[in-house]
Amino acid sequence: MCFETCLYLNVVSQTLGVLCNFKKDECIFEEEVKRHSEGNVMIAAFVPFLGHIFQSKVNDYIPPENPETQLSFKNYQYMLAFIFAIEEINRNPHLLPNTSLGFELYIVQRRNIMMQALTWLTGVGINIPNYTCQRKNKIVAVLTGTSWTASANIGRLLGLYKYPQLSFGPFQTILCDRSQFSSLYQTATKDTLLSLAIASLMLHFSWTWVGLILTDNSKGTQILTHFRREMDRTGVCVAFVKMMPEILTSFNMRSEEALKIIIKSTANVVVVYDDTESSYIKILSQLMLLPWKVWVMYSQWDIGLVDDFFLFDYLHGSLFFEQHHDKIHDFQKFVENYNPSKYPDDGFLARVWYVHFNCSISVPDCKILGNCRHNFSLEYLPANLGFMEMTEGSYNVYNSVYAVAHSLHDMTLQQIQLYSHQISEKNVYPWELNTFLQNVNFKSGDGSQVILDSQRKIDAEYDIFNFANFPNGFRQKMKVGVFSPKAPQWQQLSLSDDMIQWAIGFTEIPHSLCSESCVPGFRKSPQEGKAACCYKCSPCAENEVSNETDVDNCVKCPESHYANRQQNHCLQKAETFLGYEDPLGMVLTCLSLSFTVITAGVLGVFVKYHNTPIVKANNRALTYILLITLICCFLCPLLFIGYPNTATCILQQSIYGGLFTVALSTVLAKTLTVVLAFKITFPGRVLRWFMLSRAPNFIIPMCILIHLVLCGIWLSTSPPFVDSDPQSEHGHIIIVCNKGSAIAFYCVLGYLCCLALGSYTMAYLSMNLPDTFNEAKFLTFSMLVFFCVWVTFFPVYHSTKGKIMVAMEIFTILASSLGLLSCIFAPKCYIILFRADRNSLHCIRDKAHSRGKFHLAG
């Protein structure tokens, strides 16, 4: 085991020796590996590789074969923010007094990051001029980033020694696992609400059909899960998902496939999440300009690397999310004063002066020669390079340095309290700093709270920027909105729509829909096998409305309202009833009054000719009762016409039922009297008593009494009441009388039918009795008509609603009353008025004499 360990260290030492002994023959073409500044306590930082700055003059751009060899000014700003924070702390008399902070700054390439980290940790094999590799290590913490994989790889190594490590890259949940990374801390705030922020933007612009391009790693998978959850909640659908590799340096099959998907997709909005500084977006853009696409990005990619090959590049009109932070005081001033004369050891700065300010440099030592003006500054560089504004990553670097400083300050105060008598002999051990870093809580230079403990971290706020690119490389990145999770739910997103410059091809706010919006009056109808956002628009059902676009279900109007023709609004129904001004009500009223007048005329004829044989022959008193009852029956429908109230509702059923009871019982008394009169020729005691006691006259009161009992039960249990019918007539609420108890109603009608059936039976038995003016045939036919009318009434009554139902009941009353009047009294009126010769005693004797001869001959 010892032999294997020694062999491993020997191989590592020989490998690292190559790095420690390389030559810088020409500084223009070589990258700097390390910068050093001495101090009592030191902080190390691994900054992403800056790349070659010397490629050509500004106007003669030559695309590099390896994207890593192109200078990233955003990465260069990490170094500036790191140095600025160190110097600012050293000038602060209230933070780490009597202590100077130094630093070791390493420029890291991804392919050899582990070797550089091991070199720094062990000091083996390093041979740097004026610096001893085998030294007493005064470094108390290490800053790493921006890739979380780089931080994780270094973290596993440093975790063996409990060495404090601060990652200034995007927040990564995996790095919170204390079982794997016991001494690793993340400066960035949580980005768990990024998906909610982007989904809120989609909802704000009604973009329901979007594509997703994500990095193919655990962070990309996690973000995809969050995106799907938030988009499902807000009703946004994913048109396509393309996972791209973390490292993509050239156009390949996966790039071509992604490009085809983006171009072919009907989604006009593409959401890009990239936390690895991959170049796949740039590679796709260089092959084809993608117009009519809006890019919504949260990317660590350096926008300053966008080339100006086209009049308008593909990022024009894009929206970027960045974690919110205010300006750090004096940072801009620091950048303005950062020049080669003040920082001669910064070889990259000399190259910037050579490329952008046309200054000459000495090749061996990378120093600016004397032909360069002294007033040159980084502020004169193109604005799109982003030197003057601190980026999200640089802000995290700045806070990481301050987190270490505050932790050192707290630890120093504790040491003074515990070891005041021997503080000069007390050394700072890096692992002792972990407790203080875990609990550190301070306000940053912009006033925001900085917490390293992942359990107590707050959710990030996001600034939304609009990227506009104009000819000759003039670019503008303008803040157009903010997403604040602290605000109320519907006020979290604040956006200035009128400030946004949209992508090429859009003259207004772009639309990104799978299906056109369903206008009010329609609802979304899902299509089988397709996303929820791909639907058909179906009209709302009857009496249902939708007053918004893209509703899933229409809303049924209340019973007191009805849907308008467009089915986008519920209108108040107007109350209506069968009134006298209604055409149907006017017709029924005229019929009722006309038949009443006719019946009164018939009664007048019978009163005028009351002494004629035909009037006297058929029980004149019962005839008068029947005619008066029929007059009342014809007037009864007037109770059904007009605005109903409780009194009329009760009287309707009671009166017309009572009147028909009187009419039918009168017919029954007439037929029963005739039958008994002829049966008396064979008198028995019972029949004789029945006739002499005038018992038939009690039939009418008895029938009325039974009807009153039925009505009493009806009114006492469930009486009729005023009701509304909102369904029968569109746009109207019909005020009608509800029968109350349907059973009682049908019992009364059944009782009337029984009386009609009894009267029909008695009339039928008396049809062939010898009598000159025998009206049995007319009574039989009238009862048959009455019975048929009311039997037909039942199914028709049930099949109608509203005013038609009321009209049907009125019509039945009129028809049955007219049947009685016409069948019984029309023949008699004809004889009285037009055949007076048949209504005389002489005619009666002639008929009796001829009937006697006929019987003798027989």
Coordinates of N, CA and C in Angstrom, one line a residue, residues 737-836:
C737 N -98.7 29.3 -11.8 CA -99.2 28.7 -10.5 C -98.8 27.3 -10.5
N738 N -98.1 26.9 -9.4 CA -97.7 25.6 -9.2 C -98.8 24.8 -8.4
K739 N -99.1 23.6 -8.9 CA -100.3 22.9 -8.3 C -100.1 22.5 -6.9
G740 N -98.9 22.6 -6.4 CA -98.6 22.1 -5.1 C -98.5 20.6 -5.0
S741 N -99.6 19.9 -4.6 CA -99.6 18.5 -4.6 C -100.1 18.0 -5.9
A742 N -99.3 17.3 -6.7 CA -99.7 16.7 -8.0 C -100.7 15.6 -7.7
I743 N -100.6 14.9 -6.6 CA -101.5 13.8 -6.4 C -102.9 14.3 -6.1
A744 N -103.0 15.4 -5.3 CA -104.3 16.0 -5.1 C -104.9 16.5 -6.3
F745 N -104.1 17.1 -7.2 CA -104.6 17.7 -8.5 C -105.2 16.6 -9.3
Y746 N -104.5 15.5 -9.4 CA -105.0 14.4 -10.3 C -106.1 13.6 -9.6
C747 N -106.2 13.7 -8.3 CA -107.4 13.1 -7.6 C -108.7 13.9 -7.9
V748 N -108.6 15.2 -8.0 CA -109.7 16.0 -8.3 C -110.1 15.8 -9.8
L749 N -109.1 15.7 -10.7 CA -109.4 15.4 -12.1 C -110.0 14.0 -12.2
G750 N -109.5 13.1 -11.5 CA -110.0 11.7 -11.5 C -111.5 11.6 -11.0
Y751 N -111.8 12.4 -10.0 CA -113.1 12.5 -9.5 C -114.1 13.0 -10.5
L752 N -113.6 14.1 -11.3 CA -114.5 14.6 -12.3 C -114.7 13.6 -13.4
C753 N -113.7 12.8 -13.8 CA -113.8 11.8 -14.8 C -114.8 10.7 -14.3
C754 N -114.7 10.4 -13.0 CA -115.7 9.4 -12.5 C -117.1 9.9 -12.6
L755 N -117.3 11.2 -12.3 CA -118.7 11.7 -12.4 C -119.1 11.7 -13.9
A756 N -118.2 12.0 -14.8 CA -118.5 12.0 -16.2 C -118.8 10.6 -16.7
L757 N -118.1 9.6 -16.2 CA -118.3 8.2 -16.5 C -119.6 7.7 -16.0
G758 N -120.0 8.1 -14.7 CA -121.3 7.7 -14.2 C -122.4 8.4 -14.9
S759 N -122.3 9.6 -15.3 CA -123.3 10.3 -16.1 C -123.5 9.6 -17.4
Y760 N -122.4 9.3 -18.0 CA -122.4 8.6 -19.3 C -123.1 7.3 -19.2
T761 N -122.9 6.6 -18.1 CA -123.5 5.3 -18.0 C -125.0 5.4 -17.8
M762 N -125.5 6.4 -17.0 CA -126.9 6.6 -16.8 C -127.6 7.1 -18.1
A763 N -126.9 8.0 -18.8 CA -127.5 8.5 -20.0 C -127.6 7.4 -21.1
Y764 N -126.6 6.5 -21.1 CA -126.6 5.4 -22.1 C -127.8 4.5 -21.8
L765 N -128.1 4.3 -20.5 CA -129.2 3.4 -20.1 C -130.6 4.0 -20.5
S766 N -130.6 5.3 -20.5 CA -131.9 6.0 -20.8 C -132.1 6.4 -22.3
M767 N -131.1 6.0 -23.1 CA -131.2 6.4 -24.5 C -132.4 5.9 -25.3
N768 N -132.9 4.6 -25.0 CA -134.0 4.0 -25.8 C -135.3 4.1 -25.0
L769 N -135.4 4.9 -24.0 CA -136.7 5.0 -23.3 C -137.6 5.9 -24.1
P770 N -138.9 5.5 -24.1 CA -139.9 6.2 -25.0 C -140.2 7.5 -24.4
D771 N -139.8 8.6 -25.1 CA -140.1 9.9 -24.6 C -139.9 10.9 -25.8
T772 N -140.9 11.8 -25.9 CA -140.8 12.7 -27.1 C -139.6 13.5 -27.1
F773 N -139.3 14.1 -26.0 CA -138.1 15.0 -25.9 C -137.0 14.4 -25.0
N774 N -136.7 13.1 -25.3 CA -135.7 12.4 -24.5 C -134.3 12.9 -24.9
E775 N -133.6 13.6 -24.0 CA -132.2 14.1 -24.3 C -131.1 13.2 -23.9
A776 N -131.4 11.9 -23.6 CA -130.4 11.0 -23.2 C -129.3 10.8 -24.2
K777 N -129.7 10.8 -25.5 CA -128.6 10.7 -26.5 C -127.6 11.9 -26.5
F778 N -128.2 13.1 -26.3 CA -127.3 14.3 -26.2 C -126.4 14.2 -25.0
L779 N -127.0 13.8 -23.9 CA -126.2 13.7 -22.6 C -125.1 12.7 -22.8
T780 N -125.5 11.6 -23.4 CA -124.4 10.5 -23.6 C -123.3 11.0 -24.4
F781 N -123.6 11.7 -25.5 CA -122.6 12.2 -26.4 C -121.8 13.3 -25.7
S782 N -122.4 14.2 -25.0 CA -121.7 15.2 -24.3 C -120.7 14.7 -23.2
M783 N -121.2 13.6 -22.5 CA -120.3 13.0 -21.5 C -119.1 12.3 -22.2
L784 N -119.4 11.8 -23.4 CA -118.3 11.1 -24.2 C -117.2 12.2 -24.6
V785 N -117.8 13.4 -25.1 CA -116.9 14.5 -25.4 C -116.1 15.0 -24.2
F786 N -116.7 15.2 -23.1 CA -116.1 15.7 -21.9 C -115.0 14.7 -21.5
F787 N -115.3 13.4 -21.5 CA -114.4 12.4 -21.0 C -113.1 12.4 -21.9
C788 N -113.4 12.4 -23.2 CA -112.3 12.4 -24.2 C -111.4 13.6 -24.1
V789 N -112.0 14.8 -23.9 CA -111.2 16.0 -23.7 C -110.3 16.0 -22.5
W790 N -110.7 15.5 -21.4 CA -109.9 15.5 -20.2 C -108.9 14.3 -20.2
V791 N -109.2 13.2 -20.8 CA -108.3 12.2 -20.9 C -107.1 12.6 -21.9
T792 N -107.5 13.3 -22.9 CA -106.4 13.8 -23.8 C -105.6 14.9 -23.1
F793 N -106.2 15.6 -22.2 CA -105.5 16.7 -21.5 C -104.2 16.2 -20.7
F794 N -104.3 15.0 -20.1 CA -103.2 14.6 -19.3 C -101.9 14.5 -20.0
P795 N -101.7 13.8 -21.1 CA -100.4 13.7 -21.8 C -100.0 15.1 -22.3
V796 N -100.9 15.8 -22.9 CA -100.6 17.1 -23.5 C -100.1 18.1 -22.4
Y797 N -100.7 18.0 -21.2 CA -100.4 18.9 -20.1 C -99.0 18.6 -19.6
H798 N -98.6 17.3 -19.7 CA -97.2 17.0 -19.2 C -96.2 17.3 -20.2
S799 N -96.5 17.4 -21.5 CA -95.5 17.7 -22.6 C -95.3 19.2 -22.8
T800 N -96.0 20.1 -22.1 CA -95.9 21.5 -22.4 C -95.4 22.2 -21.1
K801 N -94.8 23.4 -21.3 CA -94.3 24.1 -20.1 C -94.7 25.6 -20.3
G802 N -94.6 26.3 -19.2 CA -94.8 27.7 -19.2 C -96.2 28.2 -19.6
K803 N -96.2 29.2 -20.4 CA -97.5 29.8 -20.8 C -98.3 28.8 -21.7
I804 N -97.7 28.0 -22.4 CA -98.4 27.0 -23.2 C -99.2 26.0 -22.4
M805 N -98.6 25.7 -21.2 CA -99.2 24.8 -20.3 C -100.5 25.4 -19.7
V806 N -100.4 26.7 -19.4 CA -101.5 27.4 -18.8 C -102.6 27.5 -19.9
A807 N -102.2 27.9 -21.1 CA -103.1 28.0 -22.2 C -103.8 26.6 -22.5
M808 N -103.1 25.5 -22.4 CA -103.6 24.2 -22.6 C -104.7 23.9 -21.6
E809 N -104.5 24.3 -20.3 CA -105.5 24.1 -19.3 C -106.7 24.9 -19.5
I810 N -106.5 26.2 -20.0 CA -107.7 27.0 -20.3 C -108.5 26.4 -21.5
F811 N -107.7 26.0 -22.5 CA -108.4 25.4 -23.6 C -109.2 24.2 -23.3
T812 N -108.7 23.4 -22.4 CA -109.4 22.2 -22.0 C -110.7 22.5 -21.2
I813 N -110.6 23.5 -20.4 CA -111.8 24.0 -19.7 C -112.9 24.5 -20.7
L814 N -112.4 25.3 -21.7 CA -113.3 25.9 -22.7 C -113.9 24.8 -23.5
A815 N -113.0 23.8 -24.0 CA -113.5 22.7 -24.9 C -114.5 21.8 -24.2
S816 N -114.2 21.5 -22.9 CA -115.2 20.6 -22.2 C -116.5 21.3 -22.0
S817 N -116.4 22.6 -21.6 CA -117.6 23.4 -21.4 C -118.4 23.5 -22.6
L818 N -117.7 23.8 -23.7 CA -118.4 24.0 -25.0 C -119.0 22.6 -25.5
G819 N -118.3 21.5 -25.2 CA -118.9 20.2 -25.5 C -120.2 20.0 -24.8
L820 N -120.3 20.4 -23.5 CA -121.6 20.2 -22.8 C -122.6 21.1 -23.4
L821 N -122.2 22.4 -23.7 CA -123.2 23.4 -24.2 C -123.7 22.9 -25.5
S822 N -122.8 22.6 -26.4 CA -123.2 22.3 -27.8 C -124.0 21.0 -27.9
C823 N -123.5 20.0 -27.2 CA -124.1 18.6 -27.4 C -125.5 18.6 -26.7
I824 N -125.7 19.3 -25.6 CA -127.0 19.2 -24.9 C -128.0 20.2 -25.4
F825 N -127.5 21.5 -25.6 CA -128.5 22.6 -25.8 C -128.6 23.0 -27.2
A826 N -127.7 22.7 -28.1 CA -127.8 23.1 -29.5 C -129.0 22.5 -30.2
P827 N -129.3 21.2 -30.0 CA -130.5 20.7 -30.7 C -131.8 21.3 -30.2
K828 N -131.8 21.6 -28.9 CA -133.0 22.1 -28.3 C -133.3 23.6 -28.7
C829 N -132.1 24.4 -28.8 CA -132.3 25.7 -29.3 C -132.7 25.7 -30.8
Y830 N -132.2 24.8 -31.5 CA -132.7 24.7 -32.9 C -134.2 24.4 -33.0
I831 N -134.7 23.5 -32.2 CA -136.2 23.3 -32.2 C -136.9 24.5 -31.7
I832 N -136.4 25.1 -30.6 CA -137.2 26.2 -30.1 C -137.2 27.4 -31.1
L833 N -136.1 27.7 -31.7 CA -136.0 28.9 -32.5 C -136.4 28.7 -34.0
F834 N -136.2 27.5 -34.5 CA -136.4 27.3 -35.9 C -137.4 26.2 -36.3
R835 N -137.7 25.4 -35.3 CA -138.8 24.4 -35.6 C -139.8 24.4 -34.5
A836 N -140.5 25.6 -34.4 CA -141.5 25.8 -33.4 C -142.7 24.8 -33.5

